[in-house]
CSV table of C-alpha atoms in Angstrom, one decimal:
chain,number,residue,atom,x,y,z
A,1,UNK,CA,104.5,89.1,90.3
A,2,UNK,CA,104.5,92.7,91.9
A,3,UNK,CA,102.4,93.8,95.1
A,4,UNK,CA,102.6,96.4,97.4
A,5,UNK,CA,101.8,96.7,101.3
A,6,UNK,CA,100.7,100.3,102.7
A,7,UNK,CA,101.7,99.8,106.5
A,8,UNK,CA,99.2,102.1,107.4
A,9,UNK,CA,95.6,102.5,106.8
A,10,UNK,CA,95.2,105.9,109.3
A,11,UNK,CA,97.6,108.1,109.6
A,12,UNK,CA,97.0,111.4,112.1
A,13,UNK,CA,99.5,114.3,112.2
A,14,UNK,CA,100.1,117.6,113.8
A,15,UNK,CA,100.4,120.5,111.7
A,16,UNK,CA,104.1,121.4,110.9
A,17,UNK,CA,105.3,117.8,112.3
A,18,UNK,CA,106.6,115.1,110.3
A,19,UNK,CA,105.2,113.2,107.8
A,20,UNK,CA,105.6,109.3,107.6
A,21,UNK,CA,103.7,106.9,105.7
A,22,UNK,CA,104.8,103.4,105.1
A,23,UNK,CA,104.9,101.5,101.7
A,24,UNK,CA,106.5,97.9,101.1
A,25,UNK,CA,107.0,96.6,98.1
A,26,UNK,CA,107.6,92.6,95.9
A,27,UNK,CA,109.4,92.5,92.6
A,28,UNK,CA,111.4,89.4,91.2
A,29,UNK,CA,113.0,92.7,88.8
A,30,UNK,CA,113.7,96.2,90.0
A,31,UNK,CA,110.3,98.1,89.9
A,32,UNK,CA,109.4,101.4,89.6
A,33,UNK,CA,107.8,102.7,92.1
A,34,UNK,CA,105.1,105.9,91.8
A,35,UNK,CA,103.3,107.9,95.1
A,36,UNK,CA,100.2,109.1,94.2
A,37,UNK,CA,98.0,111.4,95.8
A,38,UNK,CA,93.8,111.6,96.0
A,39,UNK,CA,92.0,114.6,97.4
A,40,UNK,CA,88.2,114.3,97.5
A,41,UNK,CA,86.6,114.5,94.4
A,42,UNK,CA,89.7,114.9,92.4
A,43,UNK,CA,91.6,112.8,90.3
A,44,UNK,CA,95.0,111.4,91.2
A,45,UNK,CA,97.8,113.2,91.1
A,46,UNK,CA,101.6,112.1,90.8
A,47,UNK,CA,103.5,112.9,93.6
A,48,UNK,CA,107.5,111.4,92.5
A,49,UNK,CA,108.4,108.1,91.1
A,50,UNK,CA,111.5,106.5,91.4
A,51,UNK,CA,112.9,104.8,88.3
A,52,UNK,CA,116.4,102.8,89.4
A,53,UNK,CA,118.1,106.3,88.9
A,54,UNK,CA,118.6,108.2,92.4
A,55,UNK,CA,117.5,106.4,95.3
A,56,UNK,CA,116.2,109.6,96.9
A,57,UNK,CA,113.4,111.0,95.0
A,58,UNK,CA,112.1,114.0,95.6
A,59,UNK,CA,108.4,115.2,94.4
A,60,UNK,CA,106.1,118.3,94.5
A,61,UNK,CA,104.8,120.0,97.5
A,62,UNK,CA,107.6,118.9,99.9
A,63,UNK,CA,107.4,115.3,99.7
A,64,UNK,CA,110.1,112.9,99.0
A,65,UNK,CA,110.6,109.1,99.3
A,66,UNK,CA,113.7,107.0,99.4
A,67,UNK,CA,114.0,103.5,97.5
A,68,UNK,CA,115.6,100.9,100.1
A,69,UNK,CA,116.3,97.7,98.4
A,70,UNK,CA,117.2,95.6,101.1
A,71,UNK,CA,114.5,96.6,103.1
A,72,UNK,CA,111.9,96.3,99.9
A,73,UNK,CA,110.9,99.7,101.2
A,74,UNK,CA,109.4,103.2,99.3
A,75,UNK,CA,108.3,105.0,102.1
A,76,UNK,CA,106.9,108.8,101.7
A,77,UNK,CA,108.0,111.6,103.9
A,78,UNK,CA,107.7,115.5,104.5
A,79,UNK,CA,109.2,117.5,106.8
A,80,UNK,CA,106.7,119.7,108.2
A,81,UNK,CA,102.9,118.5,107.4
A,82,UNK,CA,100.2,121.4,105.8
A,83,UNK,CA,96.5,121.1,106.2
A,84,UNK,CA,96.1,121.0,102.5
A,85,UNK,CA,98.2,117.6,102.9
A,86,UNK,CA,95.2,116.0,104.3
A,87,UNK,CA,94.4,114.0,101.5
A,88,UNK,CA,94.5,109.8,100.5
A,89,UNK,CA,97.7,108.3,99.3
A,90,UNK,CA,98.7,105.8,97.3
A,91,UNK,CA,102.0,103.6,96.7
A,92,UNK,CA,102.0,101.9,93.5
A,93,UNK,CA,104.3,99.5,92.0
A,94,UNK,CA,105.1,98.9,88.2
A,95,UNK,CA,105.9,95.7,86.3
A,96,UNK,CA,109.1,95.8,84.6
A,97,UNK,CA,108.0,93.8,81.7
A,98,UNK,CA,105.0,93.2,79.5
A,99,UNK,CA,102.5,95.8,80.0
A,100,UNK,CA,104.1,98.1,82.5
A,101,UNK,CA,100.8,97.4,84.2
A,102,UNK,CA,100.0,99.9,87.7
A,103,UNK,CA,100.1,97.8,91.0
A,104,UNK,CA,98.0,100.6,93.6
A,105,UNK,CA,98.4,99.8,97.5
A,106,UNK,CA,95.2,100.1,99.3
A,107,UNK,CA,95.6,103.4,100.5
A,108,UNK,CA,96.9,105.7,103.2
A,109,UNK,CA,94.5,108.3,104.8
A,110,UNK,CA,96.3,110.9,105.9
A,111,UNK,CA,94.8,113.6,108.6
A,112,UNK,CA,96.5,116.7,109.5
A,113,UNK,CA,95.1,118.2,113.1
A,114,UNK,CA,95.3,122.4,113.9
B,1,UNK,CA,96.7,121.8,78.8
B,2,UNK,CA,93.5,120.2,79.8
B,3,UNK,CA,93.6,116.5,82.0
B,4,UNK,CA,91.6,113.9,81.7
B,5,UNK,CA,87.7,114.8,81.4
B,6,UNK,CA,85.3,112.2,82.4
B,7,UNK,CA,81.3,112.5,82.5
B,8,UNK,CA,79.2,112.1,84.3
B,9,UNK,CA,80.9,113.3,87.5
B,10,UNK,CA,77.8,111.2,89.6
B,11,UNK,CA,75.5,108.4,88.7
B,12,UNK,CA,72.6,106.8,90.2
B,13,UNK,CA,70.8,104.3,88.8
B,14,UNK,CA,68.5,101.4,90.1
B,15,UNK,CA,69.8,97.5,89.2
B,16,UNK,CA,69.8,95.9,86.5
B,17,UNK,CA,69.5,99.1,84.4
B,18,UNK,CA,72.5,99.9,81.5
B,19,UNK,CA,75.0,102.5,82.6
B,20,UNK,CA,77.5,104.3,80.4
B,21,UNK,CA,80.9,106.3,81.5
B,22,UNK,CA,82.7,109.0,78.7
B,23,UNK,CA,86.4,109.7,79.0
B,24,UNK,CA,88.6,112.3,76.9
B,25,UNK,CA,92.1,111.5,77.5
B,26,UNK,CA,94.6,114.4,77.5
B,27,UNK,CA,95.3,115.7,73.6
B,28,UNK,CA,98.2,113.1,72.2
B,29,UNK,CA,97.9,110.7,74.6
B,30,UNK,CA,97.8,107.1,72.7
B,31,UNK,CA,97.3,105.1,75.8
B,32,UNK,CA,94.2,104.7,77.5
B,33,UNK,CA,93.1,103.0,80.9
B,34,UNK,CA,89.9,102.3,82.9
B,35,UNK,CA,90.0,101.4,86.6
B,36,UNK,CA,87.3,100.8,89.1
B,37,UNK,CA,88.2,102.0,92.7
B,38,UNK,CA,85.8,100.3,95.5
B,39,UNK,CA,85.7,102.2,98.4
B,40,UNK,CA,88.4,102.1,100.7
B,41,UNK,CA,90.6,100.3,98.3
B,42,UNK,CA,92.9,101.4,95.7
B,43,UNK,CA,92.1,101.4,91.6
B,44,UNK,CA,92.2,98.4,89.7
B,45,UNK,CA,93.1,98.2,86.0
B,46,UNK,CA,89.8,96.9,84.0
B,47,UNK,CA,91.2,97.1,80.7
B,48,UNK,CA,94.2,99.7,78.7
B,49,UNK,CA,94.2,100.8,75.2
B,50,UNK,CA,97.0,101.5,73.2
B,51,UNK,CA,95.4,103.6,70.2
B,52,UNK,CA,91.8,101.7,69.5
B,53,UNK,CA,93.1,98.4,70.5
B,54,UNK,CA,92.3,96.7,74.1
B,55,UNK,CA,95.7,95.1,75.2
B,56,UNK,CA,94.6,94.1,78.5
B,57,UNK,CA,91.0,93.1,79.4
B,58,UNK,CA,91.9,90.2,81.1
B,59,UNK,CA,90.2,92.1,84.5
B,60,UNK,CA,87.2,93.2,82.8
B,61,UNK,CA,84.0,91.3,83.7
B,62,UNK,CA,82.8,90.8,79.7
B,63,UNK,CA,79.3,89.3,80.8
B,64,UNK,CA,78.1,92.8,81.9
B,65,UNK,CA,81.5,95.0,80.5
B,66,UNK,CA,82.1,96.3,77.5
B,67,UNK,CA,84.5,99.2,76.4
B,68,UNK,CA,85.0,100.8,73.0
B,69,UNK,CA,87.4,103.6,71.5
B,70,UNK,CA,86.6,104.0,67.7
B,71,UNK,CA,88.7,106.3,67.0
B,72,UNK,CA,91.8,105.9,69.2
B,73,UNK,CA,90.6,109.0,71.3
B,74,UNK,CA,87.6,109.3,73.7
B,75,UNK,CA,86.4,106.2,75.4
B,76,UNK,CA,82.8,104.8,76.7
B,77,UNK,CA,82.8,101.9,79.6
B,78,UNK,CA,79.4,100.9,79.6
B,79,UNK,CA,77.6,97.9,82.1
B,80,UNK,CA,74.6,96.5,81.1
B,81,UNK,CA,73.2,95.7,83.7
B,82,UNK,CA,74.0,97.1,86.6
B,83,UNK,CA,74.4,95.4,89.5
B,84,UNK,CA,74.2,96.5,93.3
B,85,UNK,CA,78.3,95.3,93.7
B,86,UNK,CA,79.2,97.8,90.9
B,87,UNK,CA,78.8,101.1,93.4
B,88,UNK,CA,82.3,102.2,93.1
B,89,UNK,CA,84.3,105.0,91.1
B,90,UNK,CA,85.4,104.5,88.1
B,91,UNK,CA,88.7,106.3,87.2
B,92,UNK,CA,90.3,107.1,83.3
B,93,UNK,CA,93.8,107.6,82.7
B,94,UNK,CA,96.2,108.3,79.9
B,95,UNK,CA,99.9,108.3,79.3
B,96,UNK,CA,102.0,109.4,76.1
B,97,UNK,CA,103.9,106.4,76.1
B,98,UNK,CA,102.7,102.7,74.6
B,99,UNK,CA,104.7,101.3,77.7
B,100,UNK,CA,108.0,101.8,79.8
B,101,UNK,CA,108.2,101.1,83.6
B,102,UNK,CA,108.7,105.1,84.4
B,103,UNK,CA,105.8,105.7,82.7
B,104,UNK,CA,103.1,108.2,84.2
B,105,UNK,CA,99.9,107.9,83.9
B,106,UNK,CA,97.2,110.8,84.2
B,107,UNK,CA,93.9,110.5,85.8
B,108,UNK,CA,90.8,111.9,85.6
B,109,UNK,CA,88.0,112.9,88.8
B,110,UNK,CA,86.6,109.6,88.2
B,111,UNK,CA,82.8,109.0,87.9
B,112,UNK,CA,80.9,108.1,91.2
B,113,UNK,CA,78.4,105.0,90.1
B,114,UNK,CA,75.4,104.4,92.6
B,115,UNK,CA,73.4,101.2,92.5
B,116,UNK,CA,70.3,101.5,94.3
């Protein structure tokens, strides 16, 4: 079965410093692995997905994400954080077989400070 | 192109009174999902179409549940009745593809569902 562990419910950066949040993942197959993003009353949006291709993924806006299989690891990055980043994020795992079916993590909330 | 439209955007109702969500996936789009998102938590899969067929409603609740899509296109979720644990959002999405582990899916603003 597939899961996936957000490290971090909070997250607080400065404006124009890094970006970090965490996301572990479990798969007995290699998974694809999606980052989401949720602004306030708007619907999710794909940020990059990795699908056993490169294991450095880059995305819109920025972001990018690097698949670490030894460390079961997908965690989401940025170099220099915007205040229209300020948004929830979501890691999310897909089964390899059957359905295909979307595993979401619980969520990051990330806050960007002036 | 125009994304995923869901109505209504808000919903209050008092318990135990019937409730009823309309989603338009994106033009083409053969696959169709419904999650429910509780607060603070991430969305969970309550059932997926593929055309007009469900072919996964193992996580919908089918006492109070139901789901339709006649005609392969627009869906309705409906619960009848509402209960106070059924405040949450509840999200549409669509892909192109039947399945495929690369596969995106598209989501709508969701529908805010208040049991009062």
């Amino acid at each position: 079965a597939q899961s996936v562990t957000q490290l971090d419910s909070h997250v607080s950066v400065s404006e124009g410093t890094p970006v970090l949040l965490r996301c572990n993942y479990s798969s007995s197959y290699s998974p694809s692995l999606f980052w989401y993003v949720q602004h306030p009353n708007k619907g999710l949006q794909l940020l990059l997905k990795y699908t056993s291709a490169a294991t450095l993924v880059k995305g819109i806006n920025g972001f990018e994400a690097e698949f670490k299989k030894s460390e079961t690891s997908f965690h989401l990055t940025k170099p220099s954080a915007h205040m229209s980043d300020a948004a929830e994020y979501f890691c999310v795992v897909s089964s390899t077989s059957g359905t295909y079916k979307y595993i979401f993590g619980t969520g990051t909330r990330l806050k960007v400070l002036a | 192109e125009a994304g995923v439209v869901q109505s209504p955007r808000y919903k209050i109702i008092e318990k135990k009174q019937p409730v009823a969500f309309w989603c338009n996936p994106i033009s083409g789009h053969n696959t169709l999902y419904w999650y429910l998102q509780n607060l603070g938590q991430g969305p969970e899969l309550l059932i997926r179409y593929e055309n007009e067929e469900a072919v996964d409603d193992s996580q919908l609740p089918k006492d109070r549940f139901s789901a339709e899509r006649l005609k392969g296109v627009d869906s309705t979720l409906k619960i009848q009745p509402a209960e106070l644990g059924d405040s949450a959002v509840y999200l549409c999405a669509s892909s192109s593809l039947a399945g495929g582990p690369g596969n995106e899916q598209f989501f709508g603003p969701g529908t805010r569902l208040t049991v009062l």
